[in-house]
Amino acid sequence: MDTILGPLYTAVSWIIVQFHNLYSLVFDEDSGWAWGLSIVSLVIVIRIALIPLFVKQIKATRNMQAIQPKMKAIQERYKNDRQRQSEEMMKLYKETGTNPLSSCLPILAQSPFFLALYQVLNKIANNQEVGVMGADLVGSARNASIFGAPIATRFMDSAEKVDALGATLTDVRVVTVIMILMMSASQFYTQRQLMTKNVDLTVKTPFMQQQKMLMYVFPIIFAVFGINFPVGVLVYWLTTNVWTLGQQMYIIKRNPTPGSLAYKQRQEKLRAKGKLKEDPAEVETKKAVEAARANRQQPKRMTKAQRQAAAAQAEADAREKEAAGEKTSLSKEDSKDSPSARPGQRSKKKPGQRKGSQRPKHPSKK
């Protein structure tokens, strides 16, 4: 591990030392403020360098949301043929220019620096030289504390190890618990902000369920692993979470996902300021819909007695209509049977009676 991450140890330690020299002009060089702010500055430098990857992540996330209905259709169509399903998925990714791994690029790119800082702080806790940090700098960083907790200590450290660094186990555990809670809360709020404000709510896709699950899983993961992180790493991860939250708020405000709540709010603000040009036909349609809603009268609520009276009246009206219909049908039948009912209509003949004039009977048949 040291062989592979050796260059990163040097890079991370060099950046920390440069910021430490800068902050030592204001704070005591052995104080937790000088070393803690150096770690915060390291995070800022790394996150600024990762901004292009973050932009790709935003685009990839939106593309994944847009093609979710097509992906679901492919899964349903080829649910019994996994190979064909994979081929169609790859074809869809190629046609839409979507890369599922792009949404993980910032985390993947940041992971080596995170591991390097973790190992640097481990070596500082063990009083070992690392990177460009000699014995003097290691000793200074090892004894620096943030609110009474040395930056190289962990929640799970023993009392003897904490005492050796000039601190108490209670201070270390209180500080680490508060930082873990803040780290988990910032992660939860960041994911919740993404789900509630920057997701197209008109399309229900499995991607939304996945993001909702991550909203609850990530804070738990941070809480579990946080008890094994040194205080300096907790400072690093809390800072990067706050950076991500602020960066996401800026993106949501400036360029929200179409169809999301943030997009509708932004459209309303632009419309109120007169900066949004709309189709005149669409404006007239909206006005007509709003006028129809305003003029629509809600039915008044009736009491039980009124409802019974209305039901009885409706039943009486139905009976009158039925009786009137029977009388009308009878009168029609009578008019059909009457000879003078219709002019020019022949009267009905009796059974066996011939039409027209009858012939005289033959004399032999008298």
Short mmCIF file of C-alpha atoms in Angstrom, two decimals:
data_model
loop_
_atom_site.label_atom_id
_atom_site.label_comp_id
_atom_site.label_asym_id
_atom_site.label_seq_id
_atom_site.Cartn_x
_atom_site.Cartn_y
_atom_site.Cartn_z
CA MET A 1 0.00 0.00 0.00
CA ASP A 2 2.76 2.45 0.91
CA THR A 3 4.54 1.69 -2.37
CA ILE A 4 1.45 2.39 -4.46
CA LEU A 5 0.26 5.45 -2.54
CA GLY A 6 3.73 6.79 -1.80
CA PRO A 7 3.49 9.67 -4.33
CA LEU A 8 0.08 10.61 -2.91
CA TYR A 9 1.51 10.66 0.62
CA THR A 10 4.06 13.16 -0.59
CA ALA A 11 1.45 15.27 -2.42
CA VAL A 12 -1.03 15.33 0.48
CA SER A 13 1.61 16.04 3.11
CA TRP A 14 3.17 18.79 0.96
CA ILE A 15 -0.20 20.56 0.52
CA ILE A 16 -0.91 20.32 4.26
CA VAL A 17 2.53 21.68 5.16
CA GLN A 18 2.18 24.64 2.78
CA PHE A 19 -1.17 25.65 4.26
CA HIS A 20 0.21 25.05 7.77
CA ASN A 21 3.02 27.51 7.10
CA LEU A 22 0.42 30.03 5.92
CA TYR A 23 -1.91 29.63 8.91
CA SER A 24 1.04 29.68 11.33
CA LEU A 25 1.32 33.39 10.57
CA VAL A 26 -2.03 33.87 12.33
CA PHE A 27 -2.31 30.95 14.78
CA ASP A 28 0.17 29.06 16.91
CA GLU A 29 2.01 26.58 14.71
CA ASP A 30 1.28 23.73 17.15
CA SER A 31 -2.42 24.56 17.56
CA GLY A 32 -5.32 22.56 16.22
CA TRP A 33 -6.53 25.63 14.28
CA ALA A 34 -3.37 25.72 12.15
CA TRP A 35 -3.44 21.98 11.39
CA GLY A 36 -7.25 21.70 11.19
CA LEU A 37 -7.56 24.59 8.73
CA SER A 38 -4.75 23.04 6.70
CA ILE A 39 -6.87 19.89 6.29
CA VAL A 40 -9.91 22.00 5.36
CA SER A 41 -7.81 23.82 2.75
CA LEU A 42 -6.66 20.47 1.37
CA VAL A 43 -10.31 19.54 0.81
CA ILE A 44 -11.00 22.83 -0.97
CA VAL A 45 -8.04 22.36 -3.31
CA ILE A 46 -9.12 18.81 -4.17
CA ARG A 47 -12.77 19.77 -4.72
CA ILE A 48 -11.85 22.70 -6.96
CA ALA A 49 -9.78 20.32 -9.07
CA LEU A 50 -12.78 17.95 -9.26
CA ILE A 51 -15.28 20.55 -10.51
CA PRO A 52 -15.10 19.32 -14.16
CA LEU A 53 -15.86 15.79 -12.94
CA PHE A 54 -18.75 17.12 -10.87
CA VAL A 55 -20.24 18.75 -13.98
CA LYS A 56 -20.00 15.41 -15.77
CA GLN A 57 -21.67 13.76 -12.79
CA ILE A 58 -24.62 16.18 -13.00
CA LYS A 59 -25.04 15.55 -16.72
CA ALA A 60 -24.76 11.78 -16.27
CA THR A 61 -27.36 11.81 -13.48
CA ARG A 62 -29.82 13.76 -15.64
CA ASN A 63 -29.26 11.46 -18.61
CA MET A 64 -29.86 8.44 -16.39
CA GLN A 65 -33.14 9.95 -15.19
CA ALA A 66 -34.22 10.69 -18.76
CA ILE A 67 -33.61 7.16 -20.09
CA GLN A 68 -35.11 5.31 -17.13
CA PRO A 69 -38.47 4.67 -18.91
CA LYS A 70 -36.62 3.21 -21.91
CA MET A 71 -34.46 1.05 -19.66
CA LYS A 72 -37.55 -0.27 -17.91
CA ALA A 73 -39.16 -1.10 -21.26
CA ILE A 74 -36.03 -3.03 -22.33
CA GLN A 75 -36.02 -4.95 -19.07
CA GLU A 76 -39.66 -5.92 -19.49
CA ARG A 77 -39.24 -6.88 -23.13
CA TYR A 78 -36.12 -9.03 -22.67
CA LYS A 79 -36.65 -10.21 -19.09
CA ASN A 80 -36.03 -13.83 -20.14
CA ASP A 81 -32.95 -13.07 -22.24
CA ARG A 82 -30.19 -11.51 -20.14
CA GLN A 83 -27.67 -11.33 -22.95
CA ARG A 84 -30.04 -9.50 -25.31
CA GLN A 85 -31.05 -7.22 -22.45
CA SER A 86 -27.42 -6.26 -21.82
CA GLU A 87 -26.85 -5.64 -25.53
CA GLU A 88 -29.88 -3.37 -25.77
CA MET A 89 -28.80 -1.48 -22.64
CA MET A 90 -25.33 -0.86 -24.07
CA LYS A 91 -26.90 0.26 -27.32
CA LEU A 92 -29.13 2.69 -25.43
CA TYR A 93 -26.15 4.10 -23.50
CA LYS A 94 -24.26 4.59 -26.76
CA GLU A 95 -27.18 6.30 -28.54
CA THR A 96 -27.87 8.70 -25.67
CA GLY A 97 -24.22 9.29 -24.78
CA THR A 98 -24.78 8.13 -21.20
CA ASN A 99 -22.14 6.55 -18.98
CA PRO A 100 -23.49 5.06 -15.71
CA LEU A 101 -20.04 5.33 -14.11
CA SER A 102 -19.91 9.10 -14.67
CA SER A 103 -22.12 9.68 -11.65
CA CYS A 104 -19.45 8.05 -9.46
CA LEU A 105 -16.45 9.89 -10.91
CA PRO A 106 -16.06 12.54 -8.15
CA ILE A 107 -16.15 9.88 -5.42
CA LEU A 108 -13.76 7.60 -7.29
CA ALA A 109 -11.35 10.44 -8.03
CA GLN A 110 -11.43 11.64 -4.43
CA SER A 111 -10.92 8.20 -2.89
CA PRO A 112 -7.11 8.02 -3.39
CA PHE A 113 -6.64 11.38 -1.63
CA PHE A 114 -8.93 10.22 1.17
CA LEU A 115 -6.90 7.02 1.64
CA ALA A 116 -3.66 8.98 1.48
CA LEU A 117 -4.81 11.41 4.18
CA TYR A 118 -6.01 8.48 6.30
CA GLN A 119 -2.58 6.85 6.11
CA VAL A 120 -0.77 10.14 6.72
CA LEU A 121 -2.77 10.69 9.92
CA ASN A 122 -2.14 7.08 10.94
CA LYS A 123 1.60 7.61 10.61
CA ILE A 124 1.35 10.89 12.54
CA ALA A 125 -0.51 9.06 15.35
CA ASN A 126 2.28 6.46 15.41
CA ASN A 127 4.91 9.23 15.41
CA GLN A 128 6.32 8.17 12.02
CA GLU A 129 7.70 10.49 9.38
CA VAL A 130 5.63 10.62 6.20
CA GLY A 131 6.06 12.40 2.88
CA VAL A 132 7.68 15.80 3.36
CA MET A 133 6.80 15.87 7.07
CA GLY A 134 9.87 15.36 9.23
CA ALA A 135 10.00 14.53 12.93
CA ASP A 136 9.34 18.12 14.04
CA LEU A 137 6.23 18.56 11.91
CA VAL A 138 4.94 15.10 12.81
CA GLY A 139 5.33 15.87 16.51
CA SER A 140 3.57 19.22 16.12
CA ALA A 141 0.63 17.69 14.20
CA ARG A 142 0.45 14.74 16.60
CA ASN A 143 -0.12 16.96 19.62
CA ALA A 144 -2.46 19.44 17.88
CA SER A 145 -6.04 19.09 19.10
CA ILE A 146 -9.45 20.30 17.95
CA PHE A 147 -11.74 21.14 20.90
CA GLY A 148 -9.60 18.95 23.11
CA ALA A 149 -9.35 15.97 20.70
CA PRO A 150 -5.97 15.38 18.95
CA ILE A 151 -6.40 15.14 15.18
CA ALA A 152 -4.78 11.68 15.12
CA THR A 153 -7.12 10.07 17.70
CA ARG A 154 -10.21 7.89 17.02
CA PHE A 155 -13.40 7.08 18.88
CA MET A 156 -12.21 3.47 19.42
CA ASP A 157 -8.76 4.40 20.77
CA SER A 158 -7.85 3.18 24.25
CA ALA A 159 -7.49 5.50 27.21
CA GLU A 160 -3.72 4.85 27.37
CA LYS A 161 -3.20 5.98 23.78
CA VAL A 162 -5.30 9.09 24.30
CA ASP A 163 -3.47 9.93 27.52
CA ALA A 164 -0.16 9.65 25.68
CA LEU A 165 -1.34 12.44 23.38
CA GLY A 166 -2.27 14.66 26.33
CA ALA A 167 -6.08 14.33 26.06
CA THR A 168 -8.92 12.58 27.83
CA LEU A 169 -11.04 9.75 26.42
CA THR A 170 -14.25 11.67 27.19
CA ASP A 171 -13.18 14.70 25.15
CA VAL A 172 -12.15 12.52 22.23
CA ARG A 173 -15.41 10.57 22.18
CA VAL A 174 -17.63 13.63 22.59
CA VAL A 175 -15.87 15.46 19.74
CA THR A 176 -15.88 12.41 17.44
CA VAL A 177 -19.58 11.65 18.10
CA ILE A 178 -20.60 15.24 17.35
CA MET A 179 -18.53 15.26 14.15
CA ILE A 180 -19.94 11.88 13.05
CA LEU A 181 -23.50 13.13 13.60
CA MET A 182 -22.78 16.32 11.67
CA MET A 183 -21.16 14.31 8.87
CA SER A 184 -24.14 11.92 8.61
CA ALA A 185 -26.68 14.77 8.82
CA SER A 186 -24.96 16.74 6.04
CA GLN A 187 -24.90 13.64 3.84
CA PHE A 188 -28.60 12.96 4.50
CA TYR A 189 -29.62 16.56 3.78
CA THR A 190 -27.57 16.62 0.57
CA GLN A 191 -29.30 13.51 -0.75
CA ARG A 192 -32.71 14.70 0.45
CA GLN A 193 -32.25 18.04 -1.30
CA LEU A 194 -31.49 16.18 -4.51
CA MET A 195 -34.59 13.96 -4.19
CA THR A 196 -37.11 16.64 -3.20
CA LYS A 197 -35.99 19.55 -5.39
CA ASN A 198 -33.96 18.37 -8.37
CA VAL A 199 -35.72 15.20 -9.55
CA ASP A 200 -38.40 15.10 -12.27
CA LEU A 201 -41.45 14.09 -10.22
CA THR A 202 -43.62 13.51 -13.31
CA VAL A 203 -41.73 10.30 -14.15
CA LYS A 204 -41.72 7.45 -11.63
CA THR A 205 -38.65 5.32 -12.26
CA PRO A 206 -36.55 2.76 -10.36
CA PHE A 207 -33.78 5.38 -10.29
CA MET A 208 -35.83 7.46 -7.86
CA GLN A 209 -36.31 4.49 -5.55
CA GLN A 210 -32.57 3.82 -5.68
CA GLN A 211 -31.74 7.42 -4.78
CA LYS A 212 -34.28 7.35 -1.97
CA MET A 213 -32.67 4.22 -0.56
CA LEU A 214 -29.20 5.82 -0.72
CA MET A 215 -30.56 8.80 1.19
CA TYR A 216 -30.94 6.55 4.25
CA VAL A 217 -28.07 4.11 3.62
CA PHE A 218 -25.20 6.59 3.21
CA PRO A 219 -25.61 8.29 6.62
CA ILE A 220 -25.63 4.90 8.31
CA ILE A 221 -22.45 3.88 6.46
CA PHE A 222 -20.73 7.11 7.51
CA ALA A 223 -21.81 6.61 11.12
CA VAL A 224 -20.51 3.02 11.24
CA PHE A 225 -17.15 3.74 9.62
CA GLY A 226 -16.77 7.11 11.32
CA ILE A 227 -15.93 5.56 14.68
CA ASN A 228 -12.72 4.20 13.11
CA PHE A 229 -11.72 7.49 11.43
CA PRO A 230 -9.16 9.81 13.05
CA VAL A 231 -10.43 13.27 13.99
CA GLY A 232 -8.47 14.76 11.09
CA VAL A 233 -10.25 12.45 8.62
CA LEU A 234 -13.60 13.41 10.14
CA VAL A 235 -12.68 17.05 9.55
CA TYR A 236 -11.83 16.17 5.95
CA TRP A 237 -15.07 14.28 5.30
CA LEU A 238 -17.29 16.83 7.05
CA THR A 239 -15.72 19.59 4.97
CA THR A 240 -16.22 17.72 1.72
CA ASN A 241 -19.88 17.04 2.62
CA VAL A 242 -20.48 20.73 3.30
CA TRP A 243 -18.76 21.61 0.01
CA THR A 244 -20.94 19.11 -1.85
CA LEU A 245 -24.08 20.53 -0.23
CA GLY A 246 -23.23 24.12 -1.17
CA GLN A 247 -22.17 23.13 -4.68
CA GLN A 248 -25.40 21.22 -5.18
CA MET A 249 -27.50 24.13 -3.92
CA TYR A 250 -25.81 26.38 -6.47
CA ILE A 251 -26.44 23.93 -9.32
CA ILE A 252 -30.08 23.41 -8.33
CA LYS A 253 -30.69 27.15 -8.16
CA ARG A 254 -28.94 28.03 -11.41
CA ASN A 255 -29.62 24.99 -13.59
CA PRO A 256 -32.32 22.70 -12.13
CA THR A 257 -33.56 19.52 -13.75
CA PRO A 258 -36.57 20.15 -16.06
CA GLY A 259 -39.80 18.99 -14.44
CA SER A 260 -38.43 19.22 -10.89
CA LEU A 261 -39.74 21.39 -8.07
CA ALA A 262 -36.68 23.65 -8.26
CA TYR A 263 -37.28 24.09 -12.01
CA LYS A 264 -40.89 25.19 -11.43
CA GLN A 265 -39.83 27.61 -8.72
CA ARG A 266 -37.17 29.10 -10.97
CA GLN A 267 -39.67 29.48 -13.81
CA GLU A 268 -42.08 31.31 -11.48
CA LYS A 269 -39.35 33.71 -10.36
CA LEU A 270 -38.32 34.45 -13.94
CA ARG A 271 -41.96 34.93 -14.90
CA ALA A 272 -42.51 37.34 -12.02
CA LYS A 273 -39.46 39.37 -13.09
CA GLY A 274 -40.62 39.39 -16.72
CA LYS A 275 -37.54 37.54 -17.91
CA LEU A 276 -39.43 34.49 -19.14
CA LYS A 277 -41.05 34.69 -22.58
CA GLU A 278 -44.02 32.38 -22.99
CA ASP A 279 -46.18 31.38 -25.94
CA PRO A 280 -49.30 33.66 -26.13
CA ALA A 281 -51.55 30.66 -26.81
CA GLU A 282 -50.21 28.91 -23.71
CA VAL A 283 -50.80 32.04 -21.64
CA GLU A 284 -54.42 32.30 -22.83
CA THR A 285 -54.98 28.62 -22.04
CA LYS A 286 -53.67 29.08 -18.51
CA LYS A 287 -55.89 32.12 -18.00
CA ALA A 288 -58.95 30.22 -19.23
CA VAL A 289 -58.20 27.32 -16.88
CA GLU A 290 -57.73 29.68 -13.93
CA ALA A 291 -60.98 31.52 -14.75
CA ALA A 292 -62.88 28.24 -14.97
CA ARG A 293 -61.53 27.20 -11.59
CA ALA A 294 -62.46 30.56 -10.06
CA ASN A 295 -66.04 30.42 -11.41
CA ARG A 296 -66.62 26.83 -10.44
CA GLN A 297 -69.03 26.62 -7.53
CA GLN A 298 -68.66 23.94 -4.98
CA PRO A 299 -71.88 22.06 -4.06
CA LYS A 300 -73.34 23.12 -0.74
CA ARG A 301 -73.31 20.56 2.00
CA MET A 302 -76.82 19.37 2.93
CA THR A 303 -78.09 18.03 6.20
CA LYS A 304 -79.43 14.52 6.58
CA ALA A 305 -83.06 15.74 6.49
CA GLN A 306 -82.41 17.70 3.31
CA ARG A 307 -80.78 14.71 1.67
CA GLN A 308 -83.78 12.49 2.57
CA ALA A 309 -86.24 15.08 1.25
CA ALA A 310 -84.28 15.39 -2.00
CA ALA A 311 -84.21 11.63 -2.40
CA ALA A 312 -88.00 11.38 -1.79
CA GLN A 313 -88.66 14.17 -4.29
CA ALA A 314 -86.47 12.47 -6.89
CA GLU A 315 -88.34 9.20 -6.34
CA ALA A 316 -91.75 10.94 -6.71
CA ASP A 317 -90.62 12.65 -9.93
CA ALA A 318 -89.48 9.30 -11.30
CA ARG A 319 -92.89 7.75 -10.54
CA GLU A 320 -94.73 10.63 -12.21
CA LYS A 321 -92.59 10.31 -15.31
CA GLU A 322 -93.22 6.55 -15.37
CA ALA A 323 -96.99 7.05 -15.03
CA ALA A 324 -96.98 9.71 -17.72
CA GLY A 325 -95.07 7.40 -20.01
CA GLU A 326 -97.63 4.60 -19.51
CA LYS A 327 -100.54 6.95 -20.29
CA THR A 328 -98.81 8.16 -23.44
CA SER A 329 -98.21 4.62 -24.65
CA LEU A 330 -101.85 3.61 -24.03
CA SER A 331 -103.19 6.63 -25.90
CA LYS A 332 -100.93 5.82 -28.82
CA GLU A 333 -102.26 2.26 -28.99
CA ASP A 334 -105.88 3.49 -28.89
CA SER A 335 -105.24 5.96 -31.67
CA LYS A 336 -103.78 3.18 -33.80
CA ASP A 337 -106.91 1.00 -33.35
CA SER A 338 -109.38 3.83 -34.21
CA PRO A 339 -110.45 4.00 -37.92
CA SER A 340 -110.48 7.75 -37.90
CA ALA A 341 -107.10 7.97 -36.22
CA ARG A 342 -105.27 8.52 -39.48
CA PRO A 343 -106.86 9.82 -42.71
CA GLY A 344 -106.79 7.38 -45.59
CA GLN A 345 -105.92 4.43 -43.33
CA ARG A 346 -107.93 1.25 -44.01
CA SER A 347 -109.87 -0.28 -41.21
CA LYS A 348 -108.86 -3.64 -39.91
CA LYS A 349 -110.70 -6.69 -41.41
CA LYS A 350 -112.15 -9.51 -39.46
CA PRO A 351 -110.46 -12.89 -39.72
CA GLY A 352 -111.54 -14.79 -42.82
CA GLN A 353 -113.02 -11.72 -44.49
CA ARG A 354 -111.78 -11.02 -48.02
CA LYS A 355 -110.64 -7.64 -49.18
CA GLY A 356 -112.77 -5.69 -51.65
CA SER A 357 -116.35 -6.56 -52.85
CA GLN A 358 -117.59 -10.15 -52.28
CA ARG A 359 -118.70 -12.43 -55.15
CA PRO A 360 -122.37 -13.80 -55.18
CA LYS A 361 -122.70 -17.39 -54.12
CA HIS A 362 -123.32 -20.10 -56.76
CA PRO A 363 -126.94 -21.36 -56.96
CA SER A 364 -125.87 -24.91 -56.22
CA LYS A 365 -124.27 -23.77 -52.91
CA LYS A 366 -127.41 -22.15 -51.56
#
